[in-house]
XYZ file of C-alpha atoms in Angstrom:
498
model
C -215.552 -119.472 37.279
C -215.676 -115.731 36.603
C -215.477 -116.377 32.872
C -218.204 -118.998 33.146
C -220.429 -116.554 35.106
C -220.028 -113.847 32.482
C -220.744 -116.293 29.667
C -223.907 -117.514 31.405
C -225.118 -113.928 31.868
C -224.590 -113.263 28.167
C -226.639 -116.350 27.291
C -229.378 -115.198 29.707
C -229.720 -111.847 27.930
C -229.914 -113.639 24.569
C -232.634 -115.821 26.073
C -234.689 -112.702 27.048
C -234.179 -111.234 23.591
C -235.357 -114.388 21.841
C -238.329 -114.777 24.162
C -239.747 -111.323 23.570
C -239.442 -111.809 19.842
C -241.491 -114.984 20.020
C -238.691 -117.333 18.966
C -239.554 -119.969 21.569
C -238.513 -122.906 19.453
C -235.059 -121.489 18.771
C -234.802 -120.471 22.416
C -235.469 -124.053 23.577
C -232.690 -125.397 21.386
C -230.407 -122.648 22.672
C -231.063 -123.504 26.342
C -230.452 -127.216 25.714
C -227.094 -126.345 24.167
C -226.297 -124.112 27.132
C -227.030 -126.912 29.599
C -224.704 -129.207 27.656
C -222.033 -126.538 27.364
C -221.684 -125.506 31.023
C -220.622 -128.892 32.487
C -218.004 -129.369 29.735
C -216.485 -125.972 30.451
C -216.510 -126.562 34.210
C -214.579 -129.846 33.953
C -211.706 -128.456 31.880
C -209.537 -127.667 34.916
C -207.319 -130.126 36.760
C -206.856 -129.598 40.492
C -204.080 -130.806 42.816
C -204.142 -129.782 46.476
C -202.182 -130.804 49.541
C -199.955 -129.874 52.451
C -196.170 -129.809 52.779
C -194.784 -129.468 56.288
C -191.611 -127.426 56.695
C -191.650 -126.005 53.158
C -189.129 -123.115 52.896
C -190.938 -120.535 50.809
C -194.203 -118.873 49.865
C -194.467 -120.280 46.334
C -194.532 -123.920 45.273
C -194.126 -125.153 41.699
C -195.434 -128.193 39.855
C -192.946 -129.505 37.288
C -192.895 -131.972 34.421
C -190.396 -133.165 31.837
C -191.003 -132.074 28.241
C -189.987 -135.623 27.374
C -188.565 -138.553 29.323
C -185.510 -138.802 27.048
C -183.823 -135.426 27.415
C -185.419 -134.795 30.835
C -185.781 -131.108 30.129
C -187.593 -129.728 33.159
C -190.446 -127.242 32.794
C -192.767 -125.544 35.269
C -196.346 -126.631 34.594
C -197.841 -124.182 37.083
C -197.076 -122.450 40.371
C -199.143 -121.279 43.300
C -198.806 -119.733 46.746
C -198.302 -121.894 49.812
C -199.429 -120.564 53.181
C -197.649 -120.697 56.544
C -199.297 -124.055 57.316
C -197.963 -125.504 54.056
C -201.350 -125.670 52.319
C -201.428 -125.229 48.543
C -203.701 -125.794 45.542
C -202.763 -126.040 41.861
C -205.513 -125.378 39.296
C -204.522 -125.744 35.639
C -205.455 -127.261 32.301
C -203.818 -130.418 30.968
C -203.980 -131.928 27.497
C -202.620 -135.418 28.259
C -201.499 -137.648 31.109
C -198.298 -136.287 32.626
C -195.856 -137.487 35.231
C -195.534 -134.361 37.387
C -193.535 -133.617 40.504
C -192.998 -131.133 43.322
C -189.672 -130.294 44.934
C -189.476 -131.706 48.440
C -185.782 -130.991 49.017
C -183.903 -134.296 49.057
C -187.015 -135.981 47.634
C -189.200 -135.441 44.596
C -192.885 -136.122 45.073
C -194.235 -137.543 41.815
C -197.814 -137.966 40.646
C -199.301 -139.206 37.386
C -201.960 -136.629 36.590
C -204.857 -137.140 34.176
C -206.688 -134.221 32.567
C -209.788 -132.792 34.282
C -209.332 -134.751 37.513
C -209.034 -133.612 41.115
C -206.303 -134.888 43.432
C -206.144 -134.390 47.213
C -202.626 -135.379 48.255
C -201.716 -136.920 51.565
C -199.528 -134.660 53.766
C -195.928 -134.549 52.579
C -192.810 -133.639 54.606
C -190.104 -131.370 53.200
C -186.664 -132.931 53.720
C -183.857 -130.351 53.401
C -180.831 -131.421 51.387
C -177.731 -132.258 53.335
C -174.578 -130.175 52.888
C -173.114 -132.951 50.738
C -176.220 -132.970 48.522
C -176.210 -129.183 48.193
C -172.584 -129.217 47.089
C -173.012 -132.120 44.668
C -173.689 -130.617 41.225
C -174.972 -133.979 39.985
C -177.361 -134.717 42.853
C -180.843 -135.830 41.781
C -183.664 -136.022 44.350
C -185.091 -139.445 45.061
C -188.513 -139.953 43.482
C -191.385 -140.868 45.807
C -194.924 -141.589 44.598
C -197.297 -139.256 46.442
C -200.270 -140.813 48.239
C -203.851 -139.664 47.617
C -206.593 -139.007 50.153
C -209.348 -139.428 47.572
C -208.066 -142.665 45.993
C -210.574 -143.587 43.216
C -210.631 -147.273 42.181
C -209.494 -146.510 38.639
C -206.650 -144.134 39.621
C -203.648 -144.604 37.379
C -201.164 -143.995 40.211
C -202.438 -146.965 42.199
C -202.442 -149.185 39.110
C -198.848 -148.253 38.260
C -197.751 -148.844 41.871
C -199.349 -152.298 41.976
C -197.886 -153.150 38.584
C -194.385 -152.045 39.622
C -194.580 -154.190 42.773
C -195.443 -157.192 40.607
C -192.589 -156.363 38.222
C -190.161 -156.146 41.159
C -191.075 -159.710 42.044
C -190.459 -160.797 38.455
C -187.028 -159.113 38.435
C -186.128 -160.835 41.710
C -187.158 -164.258 40.380
C -185.236 -163.651 37.146
C -181.968 -164.025 39.040
C -182.711 -167.717 39.689
C -184.611 -168.682 36.544
C -183.759 -169.884 33.055
C -184.893 -166.855 31.038
C -186.127 -168.679 27.974
C -188.488 -167.121 25.476
C -191.205 -169.513 26.602
C -190.785 -168.564 30.258
C -190.750 -164.807 29.624
C -193.771 -165.025 27.314
C -195.673 -166.876 30.049
C -194.714 -164.232 32.625
C -195.891 -161.439 30.342
C -199.189 -163.216 29.590
C -199.753 -163.734 33.334
C -199.122 -160.050 34.093
C -201.523 -159.013 31.350
C -204.271 -161.152 32.899
C -203.706 -159.626 36.337
C -203.539 -156.035 35.063
C -206.168 -155.549 32.325
C -206.648 -151.920 31.383
C -208.549 -149.625 29.062
C -206.379 -146.642 30.036
C -204.096 -145.844 27.083
C -201.296 -144.439 29.229
C -201.222 -147.483 31.505
C -201.453 -149.850 28.532
C -198.367 -148.256 26.985
C -196.672 -148.370 30.401
C -197.290 -152.125 30.620
C -196.342 -152.882 27.015
C -193.076 -150.963 27.385
C -192.232 -152.911 30.541
C -192.958 -156.154 28.700
C -190.417 -155.058 26.093
C -187.829 -154.743 28.855
C -188.711 -158.201 30.163
C -188.413 -159.722 26.693
C -185.010 -158.102 26.356
C -183.775 -160.372 29.180
C -183.636 -163.179 26.621
C -180.018 -162.493 25.677
C -179.875 -164.677 22.567
C -182.827 -162.837 20.992
C -182.097 -159.361 22.359
C -182.943 -156.785 21.253
C -184.768 -157.982 18.118
C -187.487 -160.074 19.802
C -188.302 -157.262 22.188
C -188.332 -154.618 19.449
C -190.350 -156.596 16.915
C -192.932 -158.212 19.205
C -193.413 -155.607 21.914
C -192.176 -152.187 20.890
C -192.502 -151.071 17.283
C -196.276 -151.550 17.173
C -196.754 -148.788 19.772
C -197.000 -145.124 18.832
C -194.159 -143.024 20.230
C -194.932 -141.797 23.773
C -192.479 -139.098 24.813
C -194.118 -138.513 28.222
C -194.493 -142.115 29.351
C -191.509 -142.982 31.585
C -191.783 -146.744 30.997
C -191.849 -146.236 27.216
C -188.806 -143.965 27.296
C -186.902 -146.293 29.622
C -187.488 -149.190 27.240
C -186.542 -146.961 24.306
C -183.172 -145.993 25.792
C -182.365 -149.592 26.792
C -183.276 -151.048 23.392
C -181.730 -148.386 21.172
C -178.645 -147.207 23.048
C -175.763 -147.733 20.590
C -178.102 -149.136 17.906
C -175.845 -147.811 15.146
C -173.111 -150.135 16.425
C -175.491 -153.073 15.986
C -176.070 -152.051 12.367
C -172.335 -151.964 11.642
C -172.262 -155.766 11.743
C -174.888 -156.035 9.012
C -173.468 -156.558 5.503
C -176.263 -154.547 3.853
C -175.704 -151.427 5.993
C -173.057 -149.886 3.712
C -175.490 -147.441 2.095
C -176.774 -146.377 5.516
C -173.337 -145.431 6.798
C -172.499 -143.772 3.504
C -175.519 -141.515 4.022
C -174.339 -140.887 7.598
C -170.872 -139.767 6.508
C -172.373 -137.685 3.699
C -174.634 -135.966 6.275
C -177.671 -136.735 4.086
C -180.678 -137.058 6.399
C -183.121 -137.953 3.608
C -181.013 -140.903 2.492
C -180.256 -141.830 6.103
C -183.984 -142.117 6.894
C -184.606 -144.152 3.751
C -181.748 -146.574 4.361
C -182.672 -146.996 8.031
C -186.249 -147.896 7.060
C -184.943 -150.466 4.577
C -182.689 -152.031 7.200
C -185.243 -152.238 10.013
C -188.613 -152.854 8.273
C -190.405 -151.345 11.284
C -192.950 -149.323 9.309
C -192.866 -146.708 12.073
C -191.175 -143.615 10.593
C -191.587 -141.489 13.734
C -189.809 -144.090 15.869
C -187.173 -144.635 13.174
C -186.313 -140.933 13.110
C -186.236 -140.820 16.912
C -183.768 -143.733 17.026
C -181.559 -141.934 14.489
C -181.724 -138.732 16.531
C -180.929 -140.535 19.787
C -177.921 -142.340 18.327
C -176.559 -139.172 16.739
C -176.708 -137.597 20.191
C -174.833 -140.527 21.718
C -172.188 -140.582 18.993
C -171.324 -136.918 19.582
C -169.275 -137.812 22.657
C -168.206 -141.259 21.463
C -166.951 -140.183 18.031
C -165.357 -136.712 18.228
C -164.250 -136.854 14.571
C -167.902 -137.076 13.489
C -169.137 -134.070 15.456
C -169.514 -131.709 12.504
C -171.448 -134.376 10.598
C -173.653 -135.092 13.617
C -174.501 -131.414 14.163
C -175.344 -131.130 10.455
C -177.696 -134.145 10.586
C -179.396 -132.950 13.781
C -180.004 -129.536 12.249
C -181.566 -131.233 9.213
C -183.902 -133.197 11.496
C -184.822 -129.952 13.222
C -185.688 -128.291 9.903
C -187.304 -131.193 8.030
C -188.948 -133.512 10.576
C -192.678 -134.083 10.167
C -193.006 -134.826 13.881
C -193.149 -131.811 16.257
C -191.880 -133.828 19.226
C -188.803 -134.951 17.283
C -188.167 -131.367 16.209
C -188.340 -130.160 19.820
C -186.012 -132.917 20.976
C -183.555 -132.115 18.162
C -183.605 -128.457 19.226
C -182.886 -129.400 22.851
C -180.066 -131.756 21.843
C -178.509 -129.112 19.601
C -178.729 -126.565 22.404
C -176.930 -128.928 24.779
C -174.259 -129.939 22.282
C -173.557 -126.327 21.370
C -173.242 -125.211 24.986
C -169.637 -124.207 25.530
C -169.212 -125.037 21.846
C -166.218 -123.547 20.055
C -167.354 -120.290 18.462
C -170.097 -119.600 21.023
C -170.031 -117.415 24.132
C -170.679 -118.592 27.704
C -174.312 -118.187 28.695
C -173.270 -116.494 31.947
C -174.198 -112.908 32.752
C -171.830 -112.362 35.630
C -169.704 -113.971 38.327
C -169.027 -112.955 41.905
C -165.513 -113.314 43.235
C -164.833 -114.507 46.772
C -164.053 -110.859 47.632
C -167.639 -109.972 46.672
C -166.748 -108.206 43.415
C -169.023 -108.708 40.401
C -167.233 -109.492 37.141
C -168.183 -110.425 33.581
C -166.095 -112.096 30.911
C -166.351 -108.934 28.822
C -164.192 -107.282 31.498
C -161.274 -109.213 30.016
C -161.816 -108.239 26.379
C -158.521 -108.296 24.504
C -157.118 -111.171 26.571
C -157.443 -114.927 26.496
C -159.379 -116.176 29.526
C -158.458 -119.572 30.971
C -161.335 -120.907 33.124
C -160.754 -123.691 35.618
C -163.556 -125.495 37.449
C -161.819 -126.737 40.569
C -162.260 -128.047 44.098
C -160.118 -127.839 47.199
C -160.839 -131.542 47.701
C -158.592 -132.681 44.837
C -154.812 -132.557 44.595
C -154.652 -131.099 41.064
C -156.143 -127.812 42.255
C -153.173 -126.815 44.390
C -150.709 -127.592 41.611
C -152.867 -125.756 39.047
C -153.057 -122.607 41.187
C -149.291 -122.457 41.795
C -148.493 -123.064 38.118
C -151.156 -120.756 36.644
C -150.240 -117.937 39.015
C -146.763 -117.918 37.477
C -148.140 -118.372 33.943
C -150.520 -115.421 34.271
C -147.645 -113.151 35.378
C -145.558 -114.365 32.445
C -148.350 -113.621 29.922
C -149.914 -110.686 31.785
C -150.757 -108.760 28.595
C -152.443 -111.726 26.938
C -153.925 -113.979 29.625
C -156.386 -113.899 32.516
C -157.118 -116.919 34.720
C -160.426 -117.509 36.516
C -160.943 -120.332 39.014
C -164.515 -121.410 39.803
C -164.690 -123.691 42.833
C -167.581 -126.170 42.869
C -168.900 -128.784 45.284
C -167.867 -126.768 48.340
C -168.932 -123.743 50.358
C -167.613 -120.268 49.650
C -166.129 -120.152 53.149
C -164.044 -123.219 52.374
C -162.878 -121.707 49.074
C -161.857 -118.493 50.828
C -159.879 -120.337 53.506
C -158.191 -122.595 50.932
C -157.125 -119.873 48.486
C -156.071 -117.481 51.242
C -153.584 -120.045 52.498
C -152.052 -120.401 49.030
C -151.881 -116.644 48.455
C -151.978 -116.602 44.641
C -152.865 -113.429 42.673
C -155.687 -114.968 40.608
C -159.450 -114.507 40.300
C -161.296 -116.970 42.522
C -165.055 -117.552 42.453
C -167.371 -120.064 44.065
C -170.282 -121.672 42.237
C -172.620 -120.985 45.218
C -174.726 -124.031 44.286
C -175.624 -122.373 40.972
C -176.546 -125.317 38.740
C -177.095 -122.962 35.773
C -173.447 -121.904 35.920
C -172.325 -125.527 35.696
C -174.870 -126.168 32.949
C -173.681 -123.163 30.903
C -170.241 -124.735 30.570
C -171.458 -128.315 30.282
C -169.148 -129.350 33.106
C -169.020 -133.129 33.405
C -166.251 -133.537 35.961
C -163.866 -131.639 38.216
C -161.371 -130.357 37.236
C -162.495 -128.989 33.863
C -160.729 -126.385 31.719
C -161.996 -123.909 29.086
C -160.338 -121.179 27.026
C -162.056 -118.030 25.728
C -160.470 -116.033 22.907
C -159.808 -112.282 23.017
C -163.438 -111.532 22.059
C -164.985 -113.815 24.663
C -165.821 -116.768 22.404
C -164.935 -120.341 23.310
C -161.619 -121.092 21.641
C -161.076 -124.526 23.201
C -163.860 -126.440 24.970
C -162.612 -128.338 26.807
C -159.099 -126.891 26.858
C -155.856 -128.635 27.703
C -155.006 -128.782 31.380
C -151.683 -127.369 32.604
C -150.260 -130.893 32.851
C -151.365 -131.642 29.272
C -149.357 -128.752 27.847
C -151.673 -125.726 27.931
C -148.688 -123.344 27.976
C -147.287 -124.826 24.756
C -150.695 -124.433 23.131
C -150.934 -120.813 24.255
C -147.424 -120.125 22.961
C -148.332 -121.575 19.578
C -151.494 -119.447 19.366
C -149.573 -116.273 20.198
C -146.938 -117.125 17.592
C -149.645 -117.542 14.960
C -151.066 -114.139 15.889
C -147.610 -112.575 15.740
C -146.920 -114.082 12.341
C -150.277 -112.870 11.037
C -149.548 -109.336 12.240
C -146.115 -109.442 10.636
C -147.514 -110.471 7.268
C -150.223 -107.811 7.279
C -149.749 -104.722 5.053
C -152.250 -102.637 7.001
C -150.837 -99.381 8.389
C -147.448 -100.071 6.757
C -145.676 -97.609 4.465
C -145.330 -98.601 0.789
C -141.604 -97.857 0.661
């Protein structure tokens, strides 16, 4: 409003100037433009206000996902929250977004449209339980937030009503012959009940229809893709669109392997030729939707990274080509995020961790161990392997004291429990607790407990993941030290020439 006030004052002075110079005609046009301009400027902001009881803090944040495929979380805006739990977000928005606030064990979600005002119904903050706090994979349950000023055309209410109708369809599907005729009739009936001129809701419905059509097993996924999906533009922020996308195109490359004319496509894949891969994919699918085609390629490359370890170098190469050559900014951003995730704890990179705190309260960094290999174990006192690993690695570290350091990071438990557990064992190793630090887990890409990683003498990932003690880590370490010894023996540096 301050900016608007200053702008209006400036226009007022121009008005006076024009008036005294007799330019009444020009002045009239100017004032008409000003009257048109002010309301447009004033409606640019979006406002969300409400109350959260029991909120533990003085600042509350409004989040969104950059896309509903990678689920990369970003802060849209933040604001102060007073002692009574009252808050107000004021921000600008360029498109409809599914946004959410952290309510502890729950996530209050709201579909927000640009330039609208939302007064939320009071929301309770539900603290996470100890089990939820210690679970590195815990995801809050999503709850649609109620509105006090519910307008008749609100997209949240329309989506809620539509989802209730879809739930009934899913329930009936368990006892019905899911023929193409039946599913088509269901979709036509839903479309009559839920007409809409809202683009976001229309895409939401169409994407859900694609999921319904995919229930026809004999025609899946081609009927769904051809009749309900490929005609839509790609919507990275529409959760229904992205859900349908992942269901329809998960493992799509495997579907192509059965096609006799897909030889050239897979040749381009193995040659890491993204230009040819795009061309061959378009020839195979006939979708005439190049943005979607590239997104399907990107998504399947991401999936194949874990399923086909031998192809990882090829996959990274192709993803980097998409990042550099894509004509679609959203695909480029997604490729960048995927590459970042795949290269986390990647061999040749360094851990994105500034420091660790041991259970004795000492702060350490991995650079403290420069010149040694560092064997990192993500562990838990709740599993049997941890005790055996500690006993074995305590002896191994003493055996290779000049070359090896061992760091245990206990997750999914309190620091007090880690202290009590390790004290009873009495090993001379470095013990840390994750202290519910999700970024620490994310930096190593930990998928399960236990997990093992090996850093080389300069702090770079040498093996990620590394062999566990029971898989023969000591033999691997021995072999690496022998290679180093042989390399030193063959070197002529600092040796006399006689």
